């Protein structure tokens, strides 16, 4: 008799939820260990329970080493995520300019605190980071488009070169079939005078 299919949703009974968490956590750790052994892979696994207790597993390499390697490989992605989250908090650039104008125009200049200036500086740095990230994204898209165009032009160039070769060979064959009298012959035998 087979097991009944369990619907994936939050288990309401606290004790059943804890038992399921414990069993599935152990099963997940076992699968991670098997993956490590079978495939000679470095595996790091972190599990945090609902109560906040941390469970970890690492194979071969130290957990910190694996996480550092992940951080180094994905530093650009993590930085981009950080910039995007900051961008959501600061709003569009025109709002930033309006904020600066309201704080630093005319008589308000003398009343601006150091903290306000530090905040404005952070806003500018974030806006600049977001702008640079967007510029980088657009430039990478442009480079990809240019690479695609280059591939298409190379393919077209090869087609044209092969057509030119065919035309050149056809033209050369036609020249060889012209008789000395200027008439075209199908199979004119070529005779060369013998030199004595």
mmCIF file of C-alpha atoms in Angstrom:
data_model
loop_
_atom_site.group_PDB
_atom_site.id
_atom_site.type_symbol
_atom_site.label_atom_id
_atom_site.label_comp_id
_atom_site.label_asym_id
_atom_site.label_seq_id
_atom_site.Cartn_x
_atom_site.Cartn_y
_atom_site.Cartn_z
ATOM 1 C CA UNK A 1 0.000 0.000 0.000
ATOM 2 C CA UNK A 2 1.454 3.372 -1.030
ATOM 3 C CA UNK A 3 1.651 6.573 0.914
ATOM 4 C CA UNK A 4 -0.979 9.223 0.482
ATOM 5 C CA UNK A 5 0.233 12.365 -1.252
ATOM 6 C CA UNK A 6 0.899 15.164 1.207
ATOM 7 C CA UNK A 7 -0.398 18.572 0.235
ATOM 8 C CA UNK A 8 2.421 21.124 0.521
ATOM 9 C CA UNK A 9 1.109 23.762 2.888
ATOM 10 C CA UNK A 10 1.903 24.952 6.393
ATOM 11 C CA UNK A 11 1.226 22.293 9.020
ATOM 12 C CA UNK A 12 -1.071 23.835 11.631
ATOM 13 C CA UNK A 13 -0.389 21.391 14.490
ATOM 14 C CA UNK A 14 2.791 22.617 16.204
ATOM 15 C CA UNK A 15 4.064 19.202 17.334
ATOM 16 C CA UNK A 16 3.416 17.642 13.896
ATOM 17 C CA UNK A 17 5.171 20.592 12.289
ATOM 18 C CA UNK A 18 8.219 20.105 14.542
ATOM 19 C CA UNK A 19 8.378 16.359 13.823
ATOM 20 C CA UNK A 20 8.083 16.990 10.066
ATOM 21 C CA UNK A 21 10.768 19.682 10.243
ATOM 22 C CA UNK A 22 13.150 17.361 12.073
ATOM 23 C CA UNK A 23 12.610 14.431 9.682
ATOM 24 C CA UNK A 24 12.830 16.521 6.512
ATOM 25 C CA UNK A 25 15.875 18.422 7.805
ATOM 26 C CA UNK A 26 17.672 15.150 8.438
ATOM 27 C CA UNK A 27 16.626 13.859 5.010
ATOM 28 C CA UNK A 28 17.880 17.061 3.355
ATOM 29 C CA UNK A 29 21.222 16.799 5.155
ATOM 30 C CA UNK A 30 21.512 13.150 4.077
ATOM 31 C CA UNK A 31 20.809 14.101 0.432
ATOM 32 C CA UNK A 32 23.452 16.848 0.653
ATOM 33 C CA UNK A 33 25.964 14.325 2.032
ATOM 34 C CA UNK A 34 25.151 11.867 -0.765
ATOM 35 C CA UNK A 35 25.556 14.575 -3.399
ATOM 36 C CA UNK A 36 28.928 15.453 -1.939
ATOM 37 C CA UNK A 37 30.160 11.851 -1.915
ATOM 38 C CA UNK A 38 28.723 10.730 -5.259
ATOM 39 C CA UNK A 39 29.730 13.799 -7.269
ATOM 40 C CA UNK A 40 32.786 14.982 -5.321
ATOM 41 C CA UNK A 41 31.052 18.339 -4.874
ATOM 42 C CA UNK A 42 31.513 20.933 -2.171
ATOM 43 C CA UNK A 43 28.141 21.278 -0.480
ATOM 44 C CA UNK A 44 27.094 23.814 2.140
ATOM 45 C CA UNK A 45 23.649 23.684 3.677
ATOM 46 C CA UNK A 46 22.083 26.104 6.151
ATOM 47 C CA UNK A 47 18.673 25.537 7.719
ATOM 48 C CA UNK A 48 17.048 27.901 10.201
ATOM 49 C CA UNK A 49 14.067 26.612 12.163
ATOM 50 C CA UNK A 50 10.970 28.659 12.975
ATOM 51 C CA UNK A 51 12.354 29.137 16.496
ATOM 52 C CA UNK A 52 15.563 30.571 15.028
ATOM 53 C CA UNK A 53 17.831 27.598 15.694
ATOM 54 C CA UNK A 54 20.534 27.193 13.033
ATOM 55 C CA UNK A 55 21.482 23.825 11.518
ATOM 56 C CA UNK A 56 24.354 23.505 9.074
ATOM 57 C CA UNK A 57 26.126 20.890 7.022
ATOM 58 C CA UNK A 58 29.268 21.132 4.950
ATOM 59 C CA UNK A 59 31.170 18.522 3.045
ATOM 60 C CA UNK A 60 34.918 18.290 2.809
ATOM 61 C CA UNK A 61 35.588 22.010 2.781
ATOM 62 C CA UNK A 62 34.870 24.199 5.747
ATOM 63 C CA UNK A 63 31.422 25.863 5.620
ATOM 64 C CA UNK A 64 33.024 29.312 5.835
ATOM 65 C CA UNK A 65 35.335 28.537 2.901
ATOM 66 C CA UNK A 66 32.402 27.439 0.732
ATOM 67 C CA UNK A 67 30.384 30.525 1.642
ATOM 68 C CA UNK A 68 33.399 32.790 0.986
ATOM 69 C CA UNK A 69 33.862 31.197 -2.427
ATOM 70 C CA UNK A 70 30.169 31.760 -3.154
ATOM 71 C CA UNK A 71 30.458 35.371 -2.026
ATOM 72 C CA UNK A 72 33.470 35.994 -4.260
ATOM 73 C CA UNK A 73 31.854 34.418 -7.311
ATOM 74 C CA UNK A 74 28.587 36.267 -6.842
ATOM 75 C CA UNK A 75 29.909 39.553 -5.467
ATOM 76 C CA UNK A 76 28.690 41.480 -8.519
ATOM 77 C CA UNK A 77 25.211 39.945 -8.236
ATOM 78 C CA UNK A 78 25.039 40.706 -4.522
ATOM 79 C CA UNK A 79 26.246 44.257 -5.137
ATOM 80 C CA UNK A 80 23.612 44.729 -7.853
ATOM 81 C CA UNK A 81 20.905 43.439 -5.503
ATOM 82 C CA UNK A 82 22.082 45.863 -2.825
ATOM 83 C CA UNK A 83 22.003 48.753 -5.300
ATOM 84 C CA UNK A 84 18.524 47.774 -6.490
ATOM 85 C CA UNK A 85 17.194 47.638 -2.935
ATOM 86 C CA UNK A 86 18.699 51.045 -2.190
ATOM 87 C CA UNK A 87 17.246 52.435 -5.407
ATOM 88 C CA UNK A 88 13.775 51.330 -4.345
ATOM 89 C CA UNK A 89 14.223 53.208 -1.072
ATOM 90 C CA UNK A 90 15.417 56.469 -2.627
ATOM 91 C CA UNK A 91 13.019 56.899 -5.541
ATOM 92 C CA UNK A 92 13.612 58.549 -8.902
ATOM 93 C CA UNK A 93 16.436 61.007 -9.540
ATOM 94 C CA UNK A 94 14.137 63.996 -10.007
ATOM 95 C CA UNK A 95 12.853 63.506 -6.444
ATOM 96 C CA UNK A 96 16.459 63.519 -5.254
ATOM 97 C CA UNK A 97 17.111 66.765 -7.100
ATOM 98 C CA UNK A 98 13.980 68.314 -5.575
ATOM 99 C CA UNK A 99 15.165 67.240 -2.125
ATOM 100 C CA UNK A 100 18.580 68.813 -2.684
ATOM 101 C CA UNK A 101 17.013 71.985 -3.995
ATOM 102 C CA UNK A 102 14.730 72.277 -0.971
ATOM 103 C CA UNK A 103 17.612 71.740 1.467
ATOM 104 C CA UNK A 104 20.326 73.807 -0.180
ATOM 105 C CA UNK A 105 18.568 76.761 -1.823
ATOM 106 C CA UNK A 106 18.991 80.327 -0.635
ATOM 107 C CA UNK A 107 18.454 80.961 3.050
ATOM 108 C CA UNK A 108 18.305 77.250 3.960
ATOM 109 C CA UNK A 109 22.011 76.757 3.222
ATOM 110 C CA UNK A 110 23.138 78.141 6.576
ATOM 111 C CA UNK A 111 20.593 76.061 8.507
ATOM 112 C CA UNK A 112 21.624 72.662 7.067
ATOM 113 C CA UNK A 113 23.067 70.239 9.612
ATOM 114 C CA UNK A 114 25.997 67.931 9.046
ATOM 115 C CA UNK A 115 23.678 64.923 9.331
ATOM 116 C CA UNK A 116 21.488 66.282 6.540
ATOM 117 C CA UNK A 117 24.532 66.780 4.331
ATOM 118 C CA UNK A 118 25.722 63.222 5.055
ATOM 119 C CA UNK A 119 22.259 61.891 4.112
ATOM 120 C CA UNK A 120 22.274 63.931 0.906
ATOM 121 C CA UNK A 121 25.725 62.597 0.084
ATOM 122 C CA UNK A 122 24.498 59.020 0.611
ATOM 123 C CA UNK A 123 21.501 59.725 -1.633
ATOM 124 C CA UNK A 124 23.829 61.029 -4.347
ATOM 125 C CA UNK A 125 26.183 58.067 -4.047
ATOM 126 C CA UNK A 126 23.276 55.650 -4.315
ATOM 127 C CA UNK A 127 21.824 57.512 -7.289
ATOM 128 C CA UNK A 128 25.237 57.471 -8.934
ATOM 129 C CA UNK A 129 25.614 53.717 -8.269
ATOM 130 C CA UNK A 130 22.162 53.039 -9.718
ATOM 131 C CA UNK A 131 22.952 55.174 -12.766
ATOM 132 C CA UNK A 132 26.266 53.406 -13.324
ATOM 133 C CA UNK A 133 24.625 49.989 -12.938
ATOM 134 C CA UNK A 134 21.957 50.937 -15.498
ATOM 135 C CA UNK A 135 24.655 52.277 -17.831
ATOM 136 C CA UNK A 136 26.631 49.042 -17.468
ATOM 137 C CA UNK A 137 23.504 46.995 -18.195
ATOM 138 C CA UNK A 138 22.757 49.052 -21.323
ATOM 139 C CA UNK A 139 26.369 48.838 -22.504
ATOM 140 C CA UNK A 140 26.394 45.050 -22.063
ATOM 141 C CA UNK A 141 23.172 44.789 -24.072
ATOM 142 C CA UNK A 142 24.716 46.980 -26.771
ATOM 143 C CA UNK A 143 27.829 44.769 -26.877
ATOM 144 C CA UNK A 144 25.632 41.655 -27.183
ATOM 145 C CA UNK A 145 23.682 43.251 -30.032
ATOM 146 C CA UNK A 146 26.914 44.192 -31.797
ATOM 147 C CA UNK A 147 28.235 40.637 -31.379
ATOM 148 C CA UNK A 148 25.039 39.290 -32.948
ATOM 149 C CA UNK A 149 25.381 41.725 -35.846
ATOM 150 C CA UNK A 150 29.021 40.678 -36.251
ATOM 151 C CA UNK A 151 27.971 37.004 -36.467
ATOM 152 C CA UNK A 152 25.322 37.838 -39.071
ATOM 153 C CA UNK A 153 27.766 39.916 -41.121
ATOM 154 C CA UNK A 154 30.397 37.150 -40.985
ATOM 155 C CA UNK A 155 27.837 34.599 -42.175
ATOM 156 C CA UNK A 156 26.709 36.928 -44.959
ATOM 157 C CA UNK A 157 30.349 37.557 -45.894
ATOM 158 C CA UNK A 158 30.978 33.803 -46.157
ATOM 159 C CA UNK A 159 27.926 33.365 -48.383
ATOM 160 C CA UNK A 160 29.060 36.202 -50.661
ATOM 161 C CA UNK A 161 32.627 34.843 -50.765
ATOM 162 C CA UNK A 162 31.394 31.386 -51.781
ATOM 163 C CA UNK A 163 29.168 32.940 -54.463
ATOM 164 C CA UNK A 164 32.152 34.903 -55.788
ATOM 165 C CA UNK A 165 34.224 31.703 -55.896
ATOM 166 C CA UNK A 166 31.486 29.935 -57.844
ATOM 167 C CA UNK A 167 31.195 32.833 -60.254
ATOM 168 C CA UNK A 168 34.966 32.964 -60.691
ATOM 169 C CA UNK A 169 35.154 29.216 -61.411
ATOM 170 C CA UNK A 170 32.269 29.398 -63.874
ATOM 171 C CA UNK A 171 33.920 32.351 -65.620
ATOM 172 C CA UNK A 172 37.268 30.547 -65.798
ATOM 173 C CA UNK A 173 35.646 27.426 -67.266
ATOM 174 C CA UNK A 174 33.857 29.519 -69.866
ATOM 175 C CA UNK A 175 37.149 31.144 -70.926
ATOM 176 C CA UNK A 176 38.787 27.745 -71.350
ATOM 177 C CA UNK A 177 36.050 26.515 -73.672
ATOM 178 C CA UNK A 178 36.471 29.363 -76.205
ATOM 179 C CA UNK A 179 38.207 28.208 -79.387
ATOM 180 C CA UNK A 180 41.050 30.197 -81.044
ATOM 181 C CA UNK A 181 38.598 31.451 -83.646
ATOM 182 C CA UNK A 182 36.483 32.930 -80.868
ATOM 183 C CA UNK A 183 33.739 30.317 -81.073
ATOM 184 C CA UNK A 184 32.597 28.323 -78.077
ATOM 185 C CA UNK A 185 33.225 24.626 -78.316
ATOM 186 C CA UNK A 186 31.989 21.831 -76.064
ATOM 187 C CA UNK A 187 35.052 19.589 -76.096
ATOM 188 C CA UNK A 188 37.772 21.143 -78.187
ATOM 189 C CA UNK A 189 40.962 19.092 -77.982
ATOM 190 C CA UNK A 190 43.974 21.104 -77.010
ATOM 191 C CA UNK A 191 47.074 20.541 -79.121
ATOM 192 C CA UNK A 192 50.365 22.102 -78.268
ATOM 193 C CA UNK A 193 53.174 22.463 -80.806
ATOM 194 C CA UNK A 194 56.159 20.299 -80.097
ATOM 195 C CA UNK A 195 59.443 22.041 -79.676
ATOM 196 C CA UNK A 196 62.479 20.393 -81.252
#
